[in-house]
Tab-separated table of C-alpha atoms in Angstrom:
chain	number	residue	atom	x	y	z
A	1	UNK	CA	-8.965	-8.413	20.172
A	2	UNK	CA	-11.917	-7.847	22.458
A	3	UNK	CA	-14.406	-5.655	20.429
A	4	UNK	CA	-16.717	-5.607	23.221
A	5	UNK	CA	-14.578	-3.044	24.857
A	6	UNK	CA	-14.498	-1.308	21.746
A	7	UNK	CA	-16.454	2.742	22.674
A	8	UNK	CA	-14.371	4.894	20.812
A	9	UNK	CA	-12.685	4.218	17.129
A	10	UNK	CA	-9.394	6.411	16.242
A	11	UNK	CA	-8.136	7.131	13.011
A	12	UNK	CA	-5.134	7.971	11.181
A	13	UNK	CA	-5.301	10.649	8.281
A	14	UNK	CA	-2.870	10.198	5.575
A	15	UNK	CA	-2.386	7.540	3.835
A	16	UNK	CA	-5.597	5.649	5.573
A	17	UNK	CA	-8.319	8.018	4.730
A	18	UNK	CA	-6.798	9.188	1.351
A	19	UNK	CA	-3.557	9.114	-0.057
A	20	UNK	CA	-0.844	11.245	0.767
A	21	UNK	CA	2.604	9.681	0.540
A	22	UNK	CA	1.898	9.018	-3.361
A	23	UNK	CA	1.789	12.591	-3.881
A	24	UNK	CA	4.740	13.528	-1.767
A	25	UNK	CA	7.145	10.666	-3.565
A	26	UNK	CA	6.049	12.129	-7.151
A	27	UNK	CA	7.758	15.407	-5.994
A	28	UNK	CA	10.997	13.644	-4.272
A	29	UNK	CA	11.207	12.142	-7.625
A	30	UNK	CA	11.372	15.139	-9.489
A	31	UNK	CA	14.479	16.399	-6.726
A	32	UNK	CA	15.907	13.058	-7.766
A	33	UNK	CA	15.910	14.363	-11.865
A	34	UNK	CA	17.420	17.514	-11.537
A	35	UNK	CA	20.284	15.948	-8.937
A	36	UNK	CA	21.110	13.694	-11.592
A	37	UNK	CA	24.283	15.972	-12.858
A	38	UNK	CA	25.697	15.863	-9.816
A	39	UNK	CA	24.637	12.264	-8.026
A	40	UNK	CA	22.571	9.455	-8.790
A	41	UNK	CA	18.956	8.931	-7.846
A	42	UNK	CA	20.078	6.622	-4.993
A	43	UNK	CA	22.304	8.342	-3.499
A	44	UNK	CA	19.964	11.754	-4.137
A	45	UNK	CA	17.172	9.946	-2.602
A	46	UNK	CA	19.836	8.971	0.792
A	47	UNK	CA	20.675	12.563	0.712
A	48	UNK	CA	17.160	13.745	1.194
A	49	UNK	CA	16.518	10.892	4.108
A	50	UNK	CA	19.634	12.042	5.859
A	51	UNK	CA	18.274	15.655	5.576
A	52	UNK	CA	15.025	14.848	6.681
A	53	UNK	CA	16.005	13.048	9.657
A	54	UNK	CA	18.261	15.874	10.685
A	55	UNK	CA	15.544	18.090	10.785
A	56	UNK	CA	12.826	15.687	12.743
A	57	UNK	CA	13.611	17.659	16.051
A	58	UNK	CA	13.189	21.247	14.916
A	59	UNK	CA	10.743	21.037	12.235
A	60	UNK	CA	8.514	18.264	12.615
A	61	UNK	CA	6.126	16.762	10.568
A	62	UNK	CA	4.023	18.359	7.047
A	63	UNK	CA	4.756	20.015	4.110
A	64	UNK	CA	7.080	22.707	5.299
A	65	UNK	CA	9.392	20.650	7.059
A	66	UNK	CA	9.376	18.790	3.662
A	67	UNK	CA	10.070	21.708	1.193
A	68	UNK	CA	12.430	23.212	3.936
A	69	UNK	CA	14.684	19.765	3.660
A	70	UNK	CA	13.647	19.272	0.023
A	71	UNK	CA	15.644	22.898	-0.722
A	72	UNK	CA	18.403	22.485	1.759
A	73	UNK	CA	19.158	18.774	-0.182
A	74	UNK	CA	18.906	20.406	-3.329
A	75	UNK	CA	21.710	23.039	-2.249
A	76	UNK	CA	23.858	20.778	-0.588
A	77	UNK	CA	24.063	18.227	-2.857
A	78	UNK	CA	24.296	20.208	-6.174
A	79	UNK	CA	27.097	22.416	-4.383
A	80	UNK	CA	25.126	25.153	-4.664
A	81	UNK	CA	24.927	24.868	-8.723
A	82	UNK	CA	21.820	24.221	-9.473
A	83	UNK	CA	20.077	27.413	-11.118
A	84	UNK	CA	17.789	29.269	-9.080
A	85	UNK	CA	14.928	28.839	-11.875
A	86	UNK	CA	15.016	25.200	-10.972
A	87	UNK	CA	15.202	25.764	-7.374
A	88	UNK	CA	11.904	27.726	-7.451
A	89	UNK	CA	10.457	24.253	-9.929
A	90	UNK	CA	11.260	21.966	-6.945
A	91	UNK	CA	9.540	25.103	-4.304
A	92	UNK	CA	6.461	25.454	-6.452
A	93	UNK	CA	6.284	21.352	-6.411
A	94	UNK	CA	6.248	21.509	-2.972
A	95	UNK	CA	3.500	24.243	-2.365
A	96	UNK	CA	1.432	21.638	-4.409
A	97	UNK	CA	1.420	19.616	-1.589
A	98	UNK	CA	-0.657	22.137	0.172
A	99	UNK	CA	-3.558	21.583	-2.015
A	100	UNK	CA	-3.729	18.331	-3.362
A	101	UNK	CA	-7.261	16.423	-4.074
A	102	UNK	CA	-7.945	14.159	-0.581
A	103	UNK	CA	-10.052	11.732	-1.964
A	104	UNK	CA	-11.020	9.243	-0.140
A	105	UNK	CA	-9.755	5.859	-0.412
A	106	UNK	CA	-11.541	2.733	-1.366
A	107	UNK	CA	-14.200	2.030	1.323
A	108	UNK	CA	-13.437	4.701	3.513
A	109	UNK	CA	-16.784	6.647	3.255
A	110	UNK	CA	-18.768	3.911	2.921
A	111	UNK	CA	-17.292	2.339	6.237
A	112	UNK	CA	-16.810	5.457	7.864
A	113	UNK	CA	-20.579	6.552	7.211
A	114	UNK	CA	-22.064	2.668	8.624
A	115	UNK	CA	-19.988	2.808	11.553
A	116	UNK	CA	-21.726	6.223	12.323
A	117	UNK	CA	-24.738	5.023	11.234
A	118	UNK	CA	-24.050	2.282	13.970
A	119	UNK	CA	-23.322	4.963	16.795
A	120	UNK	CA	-19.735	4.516	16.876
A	121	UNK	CA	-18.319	7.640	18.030
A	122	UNK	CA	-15.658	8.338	15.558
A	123	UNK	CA	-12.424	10.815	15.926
A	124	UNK	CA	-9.341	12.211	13.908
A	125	UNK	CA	-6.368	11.307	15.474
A	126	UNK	CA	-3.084	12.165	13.376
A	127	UNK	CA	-0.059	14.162	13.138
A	128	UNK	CA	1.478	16.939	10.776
A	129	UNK	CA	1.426	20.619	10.642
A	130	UNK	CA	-2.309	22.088	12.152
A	131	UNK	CA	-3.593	24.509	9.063
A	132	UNK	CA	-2.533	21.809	6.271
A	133	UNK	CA	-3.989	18.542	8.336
A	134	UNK	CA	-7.369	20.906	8.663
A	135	UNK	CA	-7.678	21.764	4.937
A	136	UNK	CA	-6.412	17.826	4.213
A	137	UNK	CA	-9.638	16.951	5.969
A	138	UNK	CA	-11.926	19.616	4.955
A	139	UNK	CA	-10.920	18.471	0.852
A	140	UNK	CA	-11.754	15.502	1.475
A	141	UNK	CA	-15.278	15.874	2.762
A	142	UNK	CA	-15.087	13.143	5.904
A	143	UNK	CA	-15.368	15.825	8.610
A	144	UNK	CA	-18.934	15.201	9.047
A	145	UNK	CA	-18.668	11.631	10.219
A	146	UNK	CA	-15.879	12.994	13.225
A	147	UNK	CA	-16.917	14.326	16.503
A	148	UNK	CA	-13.322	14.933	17.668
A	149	UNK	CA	-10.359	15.983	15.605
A	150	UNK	CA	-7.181	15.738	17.045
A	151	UNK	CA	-3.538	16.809	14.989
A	152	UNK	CA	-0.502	16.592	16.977
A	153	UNK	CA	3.266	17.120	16.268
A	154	UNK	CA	3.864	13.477	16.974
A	155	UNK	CA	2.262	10.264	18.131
A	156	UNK	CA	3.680	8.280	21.136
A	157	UNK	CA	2.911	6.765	24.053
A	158	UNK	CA	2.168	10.071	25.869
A	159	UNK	CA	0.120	11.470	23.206
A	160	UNK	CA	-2.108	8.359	22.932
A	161	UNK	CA	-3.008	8.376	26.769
A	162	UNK	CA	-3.688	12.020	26.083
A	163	UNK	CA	-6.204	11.216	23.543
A	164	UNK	CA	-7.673	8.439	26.302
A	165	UNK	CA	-8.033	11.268	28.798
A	166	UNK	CA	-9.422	13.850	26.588
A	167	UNK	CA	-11.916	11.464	25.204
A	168	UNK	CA	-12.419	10.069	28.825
A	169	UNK	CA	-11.875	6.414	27.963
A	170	UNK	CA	-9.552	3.655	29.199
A	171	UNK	CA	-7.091	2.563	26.634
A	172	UNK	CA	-8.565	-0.551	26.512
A	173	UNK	CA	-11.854	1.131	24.922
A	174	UNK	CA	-10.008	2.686	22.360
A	175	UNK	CA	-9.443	1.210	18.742
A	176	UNK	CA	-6.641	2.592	16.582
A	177	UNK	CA	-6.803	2.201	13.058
A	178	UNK	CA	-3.915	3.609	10.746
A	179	UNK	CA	-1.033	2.425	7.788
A	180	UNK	CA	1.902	2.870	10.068
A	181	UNK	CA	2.943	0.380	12.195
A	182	UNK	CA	5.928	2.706	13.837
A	183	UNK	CA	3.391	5.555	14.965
A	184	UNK	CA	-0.358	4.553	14.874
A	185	UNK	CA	-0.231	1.461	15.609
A	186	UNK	CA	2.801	0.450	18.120
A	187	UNK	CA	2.546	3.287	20.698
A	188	UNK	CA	-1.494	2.462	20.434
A	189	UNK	CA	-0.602	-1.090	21.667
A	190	UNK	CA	2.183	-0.586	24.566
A	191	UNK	CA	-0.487	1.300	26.525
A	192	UNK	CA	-3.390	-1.090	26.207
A	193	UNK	CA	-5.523	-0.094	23.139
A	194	UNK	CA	-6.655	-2.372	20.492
A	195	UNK	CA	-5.438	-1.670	17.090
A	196	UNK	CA	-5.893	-2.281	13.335
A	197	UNK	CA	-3.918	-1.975	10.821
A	198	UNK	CA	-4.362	-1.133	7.204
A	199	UNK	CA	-1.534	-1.568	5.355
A	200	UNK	CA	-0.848	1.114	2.193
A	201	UNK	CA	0.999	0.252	-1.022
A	202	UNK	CA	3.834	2.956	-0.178
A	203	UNK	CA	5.511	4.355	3.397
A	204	UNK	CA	7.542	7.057	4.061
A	205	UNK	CA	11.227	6.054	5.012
A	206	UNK	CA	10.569	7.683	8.116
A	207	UNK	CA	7.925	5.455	9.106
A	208	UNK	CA	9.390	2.283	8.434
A	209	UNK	CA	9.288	-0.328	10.513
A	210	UNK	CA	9.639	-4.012	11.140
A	211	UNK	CA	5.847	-6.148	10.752
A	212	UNK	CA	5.048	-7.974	14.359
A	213	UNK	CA	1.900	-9.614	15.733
A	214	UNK	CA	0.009	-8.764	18.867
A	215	UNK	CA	-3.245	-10.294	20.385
A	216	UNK	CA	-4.983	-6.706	19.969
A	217	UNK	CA	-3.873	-5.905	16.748
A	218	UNK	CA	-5.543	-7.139	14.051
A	219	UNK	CA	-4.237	-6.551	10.472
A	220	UNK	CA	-6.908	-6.149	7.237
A	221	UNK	CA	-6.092	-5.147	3.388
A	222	UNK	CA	-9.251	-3.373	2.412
A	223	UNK	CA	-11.002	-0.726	4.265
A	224	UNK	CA	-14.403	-2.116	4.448
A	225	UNK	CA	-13.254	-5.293	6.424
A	226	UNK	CA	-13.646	-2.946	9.379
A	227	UNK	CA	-17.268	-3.635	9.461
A	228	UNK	CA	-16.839	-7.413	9.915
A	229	UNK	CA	-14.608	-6.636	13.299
A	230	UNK	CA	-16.930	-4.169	14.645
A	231	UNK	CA	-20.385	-4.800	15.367
């Protein structure tokens, strides 16, 4: 990694500036309970995958593609059985996820407030649903150390030379840092940018994907290590 290049520093949202994919498995667990009459949790939690997945294309990313495929498996699978007072449980679950605490995670203001304090020009780049990925940041209080937000329906290799032109630097002046190898991280790379990544304790299914190396990517476990690779 040359850090010398380094003039603009990217970041993921969820699950790298708070946690988000903790909240949404507590509620997939809860779909998993009351599918229990009819399947187990393994093949409940398959079920919902398979649903998901299904719906990538039309729906997208965020909570209402979620509670959309959450409902639909719940239907499916129970045959249509399951009573409608449990049905609105799982619903009411989901609209949780619209309002959930975004605290930041370990480090991340600390670093996040140095590196501006160092004059690195720092944006949002992430995907998901507009309105929920704006109140996600405005909870948890980081907005003021980001002087370009950018929430997109998906993050590939054309979005990411988007970014580059709308910030008006070459790839190889942008840093990515995120927790998903599959969409912050590997599109980042193929068209020249440096990247870190920050591993998180859990990852959506969807996200999964196999660990690799590359000469600009360089991998850390806590937040603040950021500040030893950029000066």
């Amino acid at each position: 990694m040359n850090t010398e290049k380094i003039r603009v520093i990217a970041f993921d949202a969820d699950d790298t500036l708070w946690d988000c994919q903790g909240h949404f498995e507590v509620v997939m667990q809860n779909l998993y309970d009351e599918l229990t009459p009819w399947v187990d949790r393994e093949t409940a939690a398959l079920e919902l995958f398979s649903t998901e997945r299904k719906n990538m294309r039309l729906l997208g990313f965020g909570v209402k593609a979620f509670t959309l495929s959450m409902l639909e498996t719940a239907m499916r699978v129970s045959r249509f059985e399951m009573p409608a007072a449990k049905i609105n449980e799982i619903l009411q679950l989901c609209y949780s996820l619209l309002e959930f605490p975004c605290t930041p995670l370990p480090e991340v203001e600390e670093t996040l407030a140095e590196l501006s304090r160092r004059g690195k020009p720092l944006v949002v780049f992430t995907k998901g649903e507009l309105l929920d990925q704006e109140h996600k940041l405005e909870r948890s209080g980081l907005l003021k150390y980001f002087c370009h937000v950018e929430i997109t329906s998906d993050k590939g290799e054309v979005e990411f030379r988007n970014l580059c032109r709308r910030l008006d630097v070459q790839p190889e002046s942008l840093l990515m840092v995120g927790n998903s190898l599959k969409s912050d991280i590997a599109p980042a790379l193929s068209i020249g940018c440096q990247a870190v990544y920050v591993p998180f304790h859990v990852t959506w299914q969807l996200e999964h994907a196999e660990h690799f190396e590359h000469r600009r990517m360089v991998q850390i476990e806590h937040f603040g290590e950021l500040l030893d690779i950029i000066r």
